[in-house]
N, CA, C and O atoms as a GROMACS GRO file, in nm:
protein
  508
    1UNK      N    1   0.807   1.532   1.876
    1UNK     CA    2   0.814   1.431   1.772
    1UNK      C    3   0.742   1.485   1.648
    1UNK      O    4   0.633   1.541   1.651
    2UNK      N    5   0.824   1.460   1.531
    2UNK     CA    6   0.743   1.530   1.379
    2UNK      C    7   0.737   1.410   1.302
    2UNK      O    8   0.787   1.316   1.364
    3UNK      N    9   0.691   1.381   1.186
    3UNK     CA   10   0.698   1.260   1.126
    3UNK      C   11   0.615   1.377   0.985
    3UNK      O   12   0.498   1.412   1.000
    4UNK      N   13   0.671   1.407   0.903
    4UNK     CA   14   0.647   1.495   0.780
    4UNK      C   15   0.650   1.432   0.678
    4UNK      O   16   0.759   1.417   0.622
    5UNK      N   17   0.533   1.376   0.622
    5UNK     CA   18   0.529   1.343   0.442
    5UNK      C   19   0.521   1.451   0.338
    5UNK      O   20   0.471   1.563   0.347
    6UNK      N   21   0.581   1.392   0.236
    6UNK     CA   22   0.587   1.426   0.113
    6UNK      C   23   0.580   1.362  -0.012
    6UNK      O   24   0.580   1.239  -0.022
    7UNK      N   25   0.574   1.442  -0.113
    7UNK     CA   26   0.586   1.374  -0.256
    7UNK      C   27   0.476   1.315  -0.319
    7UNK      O   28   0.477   1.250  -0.424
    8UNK      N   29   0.332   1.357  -0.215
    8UNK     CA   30   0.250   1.286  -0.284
    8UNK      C   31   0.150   1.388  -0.403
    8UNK      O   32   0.192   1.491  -0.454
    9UNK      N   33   0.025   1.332  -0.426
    9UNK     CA   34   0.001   1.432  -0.541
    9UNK      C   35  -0.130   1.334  -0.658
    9UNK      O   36  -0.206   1.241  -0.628
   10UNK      N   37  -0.113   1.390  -0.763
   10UNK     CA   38  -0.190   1.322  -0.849
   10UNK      C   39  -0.071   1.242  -0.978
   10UNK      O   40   0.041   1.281  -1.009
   11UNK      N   41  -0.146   1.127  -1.028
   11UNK     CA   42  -0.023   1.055  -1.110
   11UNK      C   43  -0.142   0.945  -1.203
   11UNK      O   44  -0.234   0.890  -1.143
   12UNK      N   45  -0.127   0.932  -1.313
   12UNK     CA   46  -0.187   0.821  -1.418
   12UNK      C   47  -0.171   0.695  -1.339
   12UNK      O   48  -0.123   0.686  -1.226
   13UNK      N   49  -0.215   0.605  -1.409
   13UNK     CA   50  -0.243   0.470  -1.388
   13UNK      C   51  -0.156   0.444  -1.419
   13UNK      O   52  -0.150   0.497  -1.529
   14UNK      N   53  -0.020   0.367  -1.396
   14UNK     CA   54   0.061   0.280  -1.463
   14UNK      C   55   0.241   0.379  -1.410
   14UNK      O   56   0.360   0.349  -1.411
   15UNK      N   57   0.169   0.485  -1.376
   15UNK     CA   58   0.333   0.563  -1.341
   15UNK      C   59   0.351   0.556  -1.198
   15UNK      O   60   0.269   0.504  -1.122
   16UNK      N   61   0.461   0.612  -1.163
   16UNK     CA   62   0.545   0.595  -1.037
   16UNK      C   63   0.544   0.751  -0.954
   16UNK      O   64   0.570   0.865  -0.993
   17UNK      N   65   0.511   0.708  -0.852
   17UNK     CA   66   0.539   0.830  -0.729
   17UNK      C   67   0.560   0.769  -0.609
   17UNK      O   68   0.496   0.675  -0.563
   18UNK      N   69   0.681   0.842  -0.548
   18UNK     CA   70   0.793   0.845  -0.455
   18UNK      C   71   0.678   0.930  -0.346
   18UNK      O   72   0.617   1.025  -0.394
   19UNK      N   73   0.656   0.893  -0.210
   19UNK     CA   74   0.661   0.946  -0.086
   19UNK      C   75   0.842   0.932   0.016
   19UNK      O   76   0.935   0.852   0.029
   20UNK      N   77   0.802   1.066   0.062
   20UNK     CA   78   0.892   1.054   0.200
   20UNK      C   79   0.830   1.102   0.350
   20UNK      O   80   0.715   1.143   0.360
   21UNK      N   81   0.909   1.094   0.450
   21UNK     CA   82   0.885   1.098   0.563
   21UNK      C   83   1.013   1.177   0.615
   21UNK      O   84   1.108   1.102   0.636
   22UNK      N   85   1.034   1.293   0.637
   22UNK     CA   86   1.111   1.326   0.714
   22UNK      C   87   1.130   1.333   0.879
   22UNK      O   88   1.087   1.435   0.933
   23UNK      N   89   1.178   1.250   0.947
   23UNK     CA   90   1.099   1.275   1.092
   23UNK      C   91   1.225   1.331   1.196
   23UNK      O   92   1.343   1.344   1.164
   24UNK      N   93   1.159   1.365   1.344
   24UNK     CA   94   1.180   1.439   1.438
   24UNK      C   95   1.194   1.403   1.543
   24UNK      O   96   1.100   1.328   1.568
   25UNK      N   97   1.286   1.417   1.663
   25UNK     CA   98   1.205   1.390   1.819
   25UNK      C   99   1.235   1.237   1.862
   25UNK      O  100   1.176   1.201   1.963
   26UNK      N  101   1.293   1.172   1.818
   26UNK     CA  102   1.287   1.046   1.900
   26UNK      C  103   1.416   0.988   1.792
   26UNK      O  104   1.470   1.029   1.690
   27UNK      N  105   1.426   0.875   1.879
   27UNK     CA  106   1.582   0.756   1.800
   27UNK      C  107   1.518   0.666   1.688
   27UNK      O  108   1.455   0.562   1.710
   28UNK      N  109   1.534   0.701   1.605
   28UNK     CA  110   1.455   0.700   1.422
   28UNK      C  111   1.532   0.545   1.424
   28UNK      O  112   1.470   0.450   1.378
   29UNK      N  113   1.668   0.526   1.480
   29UNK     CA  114   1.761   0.424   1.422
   29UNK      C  115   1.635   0.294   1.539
   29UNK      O  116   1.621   0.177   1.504
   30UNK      N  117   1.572   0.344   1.651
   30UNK     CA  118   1.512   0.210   1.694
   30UNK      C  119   1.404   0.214   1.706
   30UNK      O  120   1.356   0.179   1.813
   31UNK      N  121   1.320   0.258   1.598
   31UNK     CA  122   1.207   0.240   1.546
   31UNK      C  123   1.160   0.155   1.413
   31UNK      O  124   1.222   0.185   1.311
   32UNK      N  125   1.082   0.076   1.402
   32UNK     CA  126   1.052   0.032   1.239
   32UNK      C  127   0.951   0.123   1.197
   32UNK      O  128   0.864   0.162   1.275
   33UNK      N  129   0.961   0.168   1.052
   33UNK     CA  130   0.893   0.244   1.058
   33UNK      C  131   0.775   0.208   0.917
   33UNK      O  132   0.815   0.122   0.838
   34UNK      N  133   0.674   0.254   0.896
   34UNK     CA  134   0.572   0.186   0.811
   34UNK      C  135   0.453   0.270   0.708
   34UNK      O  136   0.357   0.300   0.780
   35UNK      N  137   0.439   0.298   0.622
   35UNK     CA  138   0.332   0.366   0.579
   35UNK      C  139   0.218   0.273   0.550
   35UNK      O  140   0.209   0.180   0.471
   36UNK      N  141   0.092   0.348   0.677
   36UNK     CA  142  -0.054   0.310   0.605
   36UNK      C  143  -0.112   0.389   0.488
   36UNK      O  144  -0.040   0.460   0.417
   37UNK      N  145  -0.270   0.373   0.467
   37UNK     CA  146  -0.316   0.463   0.403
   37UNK      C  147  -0.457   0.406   0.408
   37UNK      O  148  -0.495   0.290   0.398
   38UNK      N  149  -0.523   0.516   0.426
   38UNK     CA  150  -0.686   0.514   0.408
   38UNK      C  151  -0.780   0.608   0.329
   38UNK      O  152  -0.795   0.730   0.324
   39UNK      N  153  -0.836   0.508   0.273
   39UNK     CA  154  -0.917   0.547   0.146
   39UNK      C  155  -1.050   0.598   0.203
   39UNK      O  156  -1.087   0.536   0.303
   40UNK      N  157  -1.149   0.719   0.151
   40UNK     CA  158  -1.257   0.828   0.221
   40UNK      C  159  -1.351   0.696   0.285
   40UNK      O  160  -1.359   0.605   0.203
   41UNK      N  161  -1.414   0.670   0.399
   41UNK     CA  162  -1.470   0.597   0.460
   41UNK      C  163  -1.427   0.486   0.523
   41UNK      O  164  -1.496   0.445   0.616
   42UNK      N  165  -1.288   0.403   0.482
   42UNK     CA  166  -1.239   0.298   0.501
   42UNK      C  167  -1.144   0.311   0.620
   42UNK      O  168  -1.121   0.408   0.691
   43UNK      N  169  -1.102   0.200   0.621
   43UNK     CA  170  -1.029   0.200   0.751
   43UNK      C  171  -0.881   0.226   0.706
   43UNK      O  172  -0.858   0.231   0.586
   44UNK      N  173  -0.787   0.242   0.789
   44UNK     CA  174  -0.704   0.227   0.794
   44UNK      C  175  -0.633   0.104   0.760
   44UNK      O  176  -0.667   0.004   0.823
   45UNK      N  177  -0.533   0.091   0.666
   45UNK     CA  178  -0.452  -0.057   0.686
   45UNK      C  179  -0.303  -0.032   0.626
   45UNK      O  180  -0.288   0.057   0.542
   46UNK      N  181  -0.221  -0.089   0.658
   46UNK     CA  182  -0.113  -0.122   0.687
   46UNK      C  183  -0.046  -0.159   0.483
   46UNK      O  184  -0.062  -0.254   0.406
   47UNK      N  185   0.010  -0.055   0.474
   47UNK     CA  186   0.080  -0.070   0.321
   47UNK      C  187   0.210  -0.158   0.317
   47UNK      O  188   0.215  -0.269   0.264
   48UNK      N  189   0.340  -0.077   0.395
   48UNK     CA  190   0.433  -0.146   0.394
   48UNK      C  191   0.528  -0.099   0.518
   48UNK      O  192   0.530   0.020   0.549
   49UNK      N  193   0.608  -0.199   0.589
   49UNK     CA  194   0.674  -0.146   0.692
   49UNK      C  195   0.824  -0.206   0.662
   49UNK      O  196   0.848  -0.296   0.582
   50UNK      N  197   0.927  -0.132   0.749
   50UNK     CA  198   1.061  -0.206   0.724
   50UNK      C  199   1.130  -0.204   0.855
   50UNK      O  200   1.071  -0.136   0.940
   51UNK      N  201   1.234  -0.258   0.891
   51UNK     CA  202   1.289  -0.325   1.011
   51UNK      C  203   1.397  -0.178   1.070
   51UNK      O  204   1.434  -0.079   1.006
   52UNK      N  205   1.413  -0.201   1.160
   52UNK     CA  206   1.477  -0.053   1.235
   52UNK      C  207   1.636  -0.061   1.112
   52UNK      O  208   1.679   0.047   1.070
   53UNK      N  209   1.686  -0.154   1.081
   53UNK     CA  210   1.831  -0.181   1.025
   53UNK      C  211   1.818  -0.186   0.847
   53UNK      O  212   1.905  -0.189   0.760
   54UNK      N  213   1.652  -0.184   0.839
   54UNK     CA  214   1.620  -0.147   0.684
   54UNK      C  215   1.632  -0.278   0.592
   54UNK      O  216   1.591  -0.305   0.479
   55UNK      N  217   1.707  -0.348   0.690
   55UNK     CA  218   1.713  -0.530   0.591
   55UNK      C  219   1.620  -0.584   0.562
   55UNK      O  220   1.623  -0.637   0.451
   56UNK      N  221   1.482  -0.601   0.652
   56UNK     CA  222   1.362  -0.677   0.652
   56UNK      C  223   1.245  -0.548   0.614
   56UNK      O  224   1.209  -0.446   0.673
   57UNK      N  225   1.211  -0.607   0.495
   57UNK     CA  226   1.088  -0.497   0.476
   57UNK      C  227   0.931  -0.582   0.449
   57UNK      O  228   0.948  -0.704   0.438
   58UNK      N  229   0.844  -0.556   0.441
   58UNK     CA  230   0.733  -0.631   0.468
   58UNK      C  231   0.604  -0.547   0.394
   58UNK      O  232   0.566  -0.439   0.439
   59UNK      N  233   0.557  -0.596   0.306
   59UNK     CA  234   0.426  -0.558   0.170
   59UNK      C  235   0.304  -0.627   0.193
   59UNK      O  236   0.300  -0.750   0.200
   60UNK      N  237   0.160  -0.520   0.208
   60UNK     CA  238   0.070  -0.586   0.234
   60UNK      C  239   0.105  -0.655   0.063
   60UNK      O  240   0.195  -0.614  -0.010
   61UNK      N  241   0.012  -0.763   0.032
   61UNK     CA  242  -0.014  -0.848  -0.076
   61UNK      C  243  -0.044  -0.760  -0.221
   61UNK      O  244   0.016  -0.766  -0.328
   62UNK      N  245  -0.140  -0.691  -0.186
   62UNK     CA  246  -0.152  -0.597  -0.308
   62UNK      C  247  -0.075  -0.495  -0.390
   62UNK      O  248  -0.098  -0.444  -0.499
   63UNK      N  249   0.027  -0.480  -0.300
   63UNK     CA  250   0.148  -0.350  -0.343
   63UNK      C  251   0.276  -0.435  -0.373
   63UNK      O  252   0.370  -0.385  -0.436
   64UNK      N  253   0.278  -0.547  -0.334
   64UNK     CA  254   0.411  -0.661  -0.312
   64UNK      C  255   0.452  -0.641  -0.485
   64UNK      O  256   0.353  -0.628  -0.557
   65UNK      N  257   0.557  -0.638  -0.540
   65UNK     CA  258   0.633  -0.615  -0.656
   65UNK      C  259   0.593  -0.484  -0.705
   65UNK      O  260   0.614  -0.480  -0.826
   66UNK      N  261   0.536  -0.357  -0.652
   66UNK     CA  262   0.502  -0.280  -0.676
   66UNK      C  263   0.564  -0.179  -0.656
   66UNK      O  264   0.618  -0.099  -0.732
   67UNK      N  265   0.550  -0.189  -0.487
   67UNK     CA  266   0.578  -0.066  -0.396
   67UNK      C  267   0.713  -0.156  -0.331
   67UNK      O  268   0.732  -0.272  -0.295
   68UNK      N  269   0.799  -0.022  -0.338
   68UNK     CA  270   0.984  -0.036  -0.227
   68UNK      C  271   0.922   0.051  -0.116
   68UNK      O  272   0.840   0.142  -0.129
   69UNK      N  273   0.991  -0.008   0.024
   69UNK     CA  274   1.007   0.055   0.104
   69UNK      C  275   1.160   0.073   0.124
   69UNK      O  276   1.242   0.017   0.051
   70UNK      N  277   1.200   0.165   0.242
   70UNK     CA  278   1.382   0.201   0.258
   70UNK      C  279   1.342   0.312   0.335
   70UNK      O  280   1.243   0.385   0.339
   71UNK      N  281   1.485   0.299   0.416
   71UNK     CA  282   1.516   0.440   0.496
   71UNK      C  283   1.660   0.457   0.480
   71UNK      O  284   1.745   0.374   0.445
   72UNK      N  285   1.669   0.570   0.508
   72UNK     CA  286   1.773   0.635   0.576
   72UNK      C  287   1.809   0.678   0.748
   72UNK      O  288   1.763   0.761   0.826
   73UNK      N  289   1.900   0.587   0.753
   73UNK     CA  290   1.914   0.613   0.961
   73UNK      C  291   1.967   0.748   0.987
   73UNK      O  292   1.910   0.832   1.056
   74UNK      N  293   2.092   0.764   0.922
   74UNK     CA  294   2.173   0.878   0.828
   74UNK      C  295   2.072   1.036   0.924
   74UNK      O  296   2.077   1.116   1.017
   75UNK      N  297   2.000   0.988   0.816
   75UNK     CA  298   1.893   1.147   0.792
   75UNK      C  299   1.783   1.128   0.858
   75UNK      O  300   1.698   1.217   0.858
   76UNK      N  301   1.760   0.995   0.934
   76UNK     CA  302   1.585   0.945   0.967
   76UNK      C  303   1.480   1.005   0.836
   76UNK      O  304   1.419   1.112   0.847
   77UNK      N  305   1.473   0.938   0.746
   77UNK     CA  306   1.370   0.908   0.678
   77UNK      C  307   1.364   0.808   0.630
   77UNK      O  308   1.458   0.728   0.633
   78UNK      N  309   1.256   0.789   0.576
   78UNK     CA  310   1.162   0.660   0.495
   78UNK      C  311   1.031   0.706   0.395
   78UNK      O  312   0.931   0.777   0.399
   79UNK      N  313   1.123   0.594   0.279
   79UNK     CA  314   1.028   0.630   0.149
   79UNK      C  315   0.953   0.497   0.107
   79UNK      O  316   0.957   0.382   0.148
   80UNK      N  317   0.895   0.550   0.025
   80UNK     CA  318   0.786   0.459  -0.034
   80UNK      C  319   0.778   0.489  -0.200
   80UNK      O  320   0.726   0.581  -0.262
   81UNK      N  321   0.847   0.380  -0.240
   81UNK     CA  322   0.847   0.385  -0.399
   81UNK      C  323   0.719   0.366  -0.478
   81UNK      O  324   0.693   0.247  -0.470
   82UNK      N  325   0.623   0.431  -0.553
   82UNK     CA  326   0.496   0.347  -0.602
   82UNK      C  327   0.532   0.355  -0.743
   82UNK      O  328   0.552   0.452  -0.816
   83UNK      N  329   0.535   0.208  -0.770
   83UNK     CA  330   0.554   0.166  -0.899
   83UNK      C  331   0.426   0.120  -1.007
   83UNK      O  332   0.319   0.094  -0.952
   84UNK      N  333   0.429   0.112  -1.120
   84UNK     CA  334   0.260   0.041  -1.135
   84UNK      C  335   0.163   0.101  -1.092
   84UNK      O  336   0.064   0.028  -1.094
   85UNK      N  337   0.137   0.227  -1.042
   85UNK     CA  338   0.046   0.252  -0.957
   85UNK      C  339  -0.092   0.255  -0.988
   85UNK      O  340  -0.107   0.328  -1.086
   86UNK      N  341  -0.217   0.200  -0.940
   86UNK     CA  342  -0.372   0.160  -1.000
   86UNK      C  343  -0.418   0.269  -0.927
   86UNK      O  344  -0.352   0.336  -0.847
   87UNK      N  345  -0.540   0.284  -0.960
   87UNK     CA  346  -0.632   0.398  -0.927
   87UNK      C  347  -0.696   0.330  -0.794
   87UNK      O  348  -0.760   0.413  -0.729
   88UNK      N  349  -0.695   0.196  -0.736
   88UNK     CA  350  -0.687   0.135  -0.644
   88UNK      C  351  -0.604   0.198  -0.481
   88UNK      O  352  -0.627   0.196  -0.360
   89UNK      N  353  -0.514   0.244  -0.564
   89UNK     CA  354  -0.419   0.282  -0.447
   89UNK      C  355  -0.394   0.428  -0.387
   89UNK      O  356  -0.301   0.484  -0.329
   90UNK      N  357  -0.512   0.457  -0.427
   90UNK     CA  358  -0.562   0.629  -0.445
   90UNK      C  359  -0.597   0.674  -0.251
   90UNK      O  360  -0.681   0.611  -0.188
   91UNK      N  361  -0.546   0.743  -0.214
   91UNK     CA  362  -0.556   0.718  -0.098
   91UNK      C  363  -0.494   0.822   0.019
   91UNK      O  364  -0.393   0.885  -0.010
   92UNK      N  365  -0.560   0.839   0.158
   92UNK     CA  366  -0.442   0.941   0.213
   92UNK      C  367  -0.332   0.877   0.296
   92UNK      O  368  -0.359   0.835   0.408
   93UNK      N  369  -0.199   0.867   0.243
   93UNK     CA  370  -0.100   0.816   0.278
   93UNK      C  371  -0.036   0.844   0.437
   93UNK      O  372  -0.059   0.962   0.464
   94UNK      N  373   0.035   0.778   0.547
   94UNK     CA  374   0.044   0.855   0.630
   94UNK      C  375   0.204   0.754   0.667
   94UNK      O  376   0.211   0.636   0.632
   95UNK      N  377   0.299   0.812   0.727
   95UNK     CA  378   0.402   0.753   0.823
   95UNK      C  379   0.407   0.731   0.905
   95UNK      O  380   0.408   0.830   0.978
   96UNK      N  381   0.412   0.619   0.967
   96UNK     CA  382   0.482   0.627   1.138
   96UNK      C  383   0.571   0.500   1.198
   96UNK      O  384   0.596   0.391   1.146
   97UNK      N  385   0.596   0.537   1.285
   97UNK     CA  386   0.705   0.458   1.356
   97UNK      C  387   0.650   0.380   1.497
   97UNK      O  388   0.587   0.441   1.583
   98UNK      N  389   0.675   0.269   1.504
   98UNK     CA  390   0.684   0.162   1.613
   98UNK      C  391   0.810   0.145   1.709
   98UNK      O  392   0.927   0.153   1.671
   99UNK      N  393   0.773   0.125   1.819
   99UNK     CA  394   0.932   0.143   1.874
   99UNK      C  395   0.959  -0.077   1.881
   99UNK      O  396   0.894  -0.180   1.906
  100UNK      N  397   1.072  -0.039   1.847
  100UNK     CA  398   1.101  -0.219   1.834
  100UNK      C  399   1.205  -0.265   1.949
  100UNK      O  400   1.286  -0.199   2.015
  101UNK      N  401   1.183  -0.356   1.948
  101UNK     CA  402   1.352  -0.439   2.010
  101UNK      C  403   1.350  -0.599   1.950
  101UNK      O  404   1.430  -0.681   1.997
  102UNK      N  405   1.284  -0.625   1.877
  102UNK     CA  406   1.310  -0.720   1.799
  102UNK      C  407   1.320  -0.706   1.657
  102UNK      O  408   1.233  -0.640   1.600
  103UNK      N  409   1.418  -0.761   1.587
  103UNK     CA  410   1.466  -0.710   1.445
  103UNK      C  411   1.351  -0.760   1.385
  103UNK      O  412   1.312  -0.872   1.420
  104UNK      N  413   1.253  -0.660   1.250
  104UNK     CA  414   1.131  -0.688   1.152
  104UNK      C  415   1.067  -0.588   1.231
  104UNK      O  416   1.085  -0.520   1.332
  105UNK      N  417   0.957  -0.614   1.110
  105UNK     CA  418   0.852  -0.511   1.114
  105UNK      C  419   0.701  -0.588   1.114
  105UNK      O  420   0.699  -0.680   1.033
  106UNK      N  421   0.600  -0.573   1.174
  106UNK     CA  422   0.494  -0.616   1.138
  106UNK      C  423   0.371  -0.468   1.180
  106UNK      O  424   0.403  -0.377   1.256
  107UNK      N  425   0.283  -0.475   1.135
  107UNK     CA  426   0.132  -0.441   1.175
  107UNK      C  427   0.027  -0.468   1.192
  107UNK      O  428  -0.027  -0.526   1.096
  108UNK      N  429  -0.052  -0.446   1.307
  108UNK     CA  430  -0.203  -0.497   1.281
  108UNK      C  431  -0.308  -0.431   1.245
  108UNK      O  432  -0.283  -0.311   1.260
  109UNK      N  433  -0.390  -0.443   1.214
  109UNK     CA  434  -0.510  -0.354   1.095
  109UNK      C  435  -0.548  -0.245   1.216
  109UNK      O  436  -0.580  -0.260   1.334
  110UNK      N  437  -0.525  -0.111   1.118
  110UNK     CA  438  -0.550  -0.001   1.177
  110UNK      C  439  -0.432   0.047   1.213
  110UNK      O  440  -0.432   0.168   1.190
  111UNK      N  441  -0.298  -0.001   1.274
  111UNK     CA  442  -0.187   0.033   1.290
  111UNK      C  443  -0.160   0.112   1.442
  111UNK      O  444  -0.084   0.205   1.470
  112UNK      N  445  -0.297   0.000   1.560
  112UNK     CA  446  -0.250   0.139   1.651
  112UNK      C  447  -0.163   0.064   1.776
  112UNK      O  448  -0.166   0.080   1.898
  113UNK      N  449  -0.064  -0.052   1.662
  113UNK     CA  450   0.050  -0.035   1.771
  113UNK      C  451   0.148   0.015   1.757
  113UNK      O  452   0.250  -0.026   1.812
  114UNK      N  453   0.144   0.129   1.671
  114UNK     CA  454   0.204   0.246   1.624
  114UNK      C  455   0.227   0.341   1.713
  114UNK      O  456   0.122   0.355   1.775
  115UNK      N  457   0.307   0.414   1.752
  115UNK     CA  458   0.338   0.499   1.839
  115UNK      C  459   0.330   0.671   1.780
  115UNK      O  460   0.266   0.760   1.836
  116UNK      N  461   0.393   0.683   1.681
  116UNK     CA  462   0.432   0.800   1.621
  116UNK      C  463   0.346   0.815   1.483
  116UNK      O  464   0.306   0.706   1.443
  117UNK      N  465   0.309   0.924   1.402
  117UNK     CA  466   0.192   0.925   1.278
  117UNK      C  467   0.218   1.076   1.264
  117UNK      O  468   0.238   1.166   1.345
  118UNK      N  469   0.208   1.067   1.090
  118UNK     CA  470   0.272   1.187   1.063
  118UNK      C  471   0.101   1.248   1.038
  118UNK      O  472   0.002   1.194   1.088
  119UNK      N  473   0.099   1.373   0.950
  119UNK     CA  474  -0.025   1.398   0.949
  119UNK      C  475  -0.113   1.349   0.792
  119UNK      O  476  -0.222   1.396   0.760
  120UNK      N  477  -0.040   1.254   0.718
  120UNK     CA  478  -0.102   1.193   0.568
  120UNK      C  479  -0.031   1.297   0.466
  120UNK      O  480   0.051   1.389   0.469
  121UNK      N  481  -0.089   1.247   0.401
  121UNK     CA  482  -0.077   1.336   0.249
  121UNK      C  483  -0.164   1.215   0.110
  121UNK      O  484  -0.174   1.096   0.078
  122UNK      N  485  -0.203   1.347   0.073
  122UNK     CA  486  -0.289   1.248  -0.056
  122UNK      C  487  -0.240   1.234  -0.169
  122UNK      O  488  -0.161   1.310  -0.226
  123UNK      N  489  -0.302   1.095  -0.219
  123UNK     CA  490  -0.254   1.031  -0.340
  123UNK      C  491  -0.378   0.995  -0.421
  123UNK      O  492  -0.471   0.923  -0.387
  124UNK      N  493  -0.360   1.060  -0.538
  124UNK     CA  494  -0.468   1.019  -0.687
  124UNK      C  495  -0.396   0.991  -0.765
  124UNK      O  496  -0.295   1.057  -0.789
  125UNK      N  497  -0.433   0.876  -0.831
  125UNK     CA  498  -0.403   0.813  -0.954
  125UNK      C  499  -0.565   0.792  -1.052
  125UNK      O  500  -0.670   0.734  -1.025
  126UNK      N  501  -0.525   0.863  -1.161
  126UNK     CA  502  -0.696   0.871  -1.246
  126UNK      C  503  -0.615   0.754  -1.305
  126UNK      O  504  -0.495   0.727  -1.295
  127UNK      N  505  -0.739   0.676  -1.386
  127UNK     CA  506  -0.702   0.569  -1.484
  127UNK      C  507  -0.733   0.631  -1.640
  127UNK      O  508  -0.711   0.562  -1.740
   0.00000   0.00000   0.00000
């Protein structure tokens, strides 16, 4: 199983950067899949996740009109649009997948009913 991010990096306050997830090793189409991210000392928490069929997607509160989630079943990946982005959201980004059998996505803090986790990638936004 691989779960490979990308696209992340450094970016201003107010501009947009795209993550992806290319992943590996398992049935991508029956998984939901979700990016956390944790900031140096903090915990882990739960950004945004979307439903194995990509219809139902789900935003912690702070990223909600901000950040898109989406996949591709196609190719198994999943991106993460950052729109607006605050120096708030500065952070090491990571992917992974849940195995589902009920359509949606949810998480609980820390994300370890997560099965699959890629290895992060970091995100700075200076203001």
């Amino acid at each position: 199983v691989q779960l490979v991010e990308s696209g992340g990096g450094s970016v201003e306050a107010g501009g947009t950067l795209t993550l992806s997830c290319v992943t590996s090793g398992f049935a991508f189409e029956d998984y939901a899949m979700a990016w956390f991210r944790r900031v140096p000392g903090g915990e882990r928490e739960g950004v945004s996740c979307i439903s194995t069929n990509g219809l139902v997607p789900y935003y912690r509160p702070s990223v909600k009109g901000r950040f898109t989630i989406s996949r591709d079943n196609v190719n198994k990946r999943v991106y993460l649009k950052m729109d607006k982005i605050r120096p708030e959201d500065t952070a090491i980004y990571y992917c992974a997948a849940q195995r589902r059998v009920l359509l949606g996505c949810s998480f609980t803090p820390g994300g370890n009913d997560y099965q699959y986790w890629g290895q992060g990638i970091q995100v700075t936004v200076s203001s």
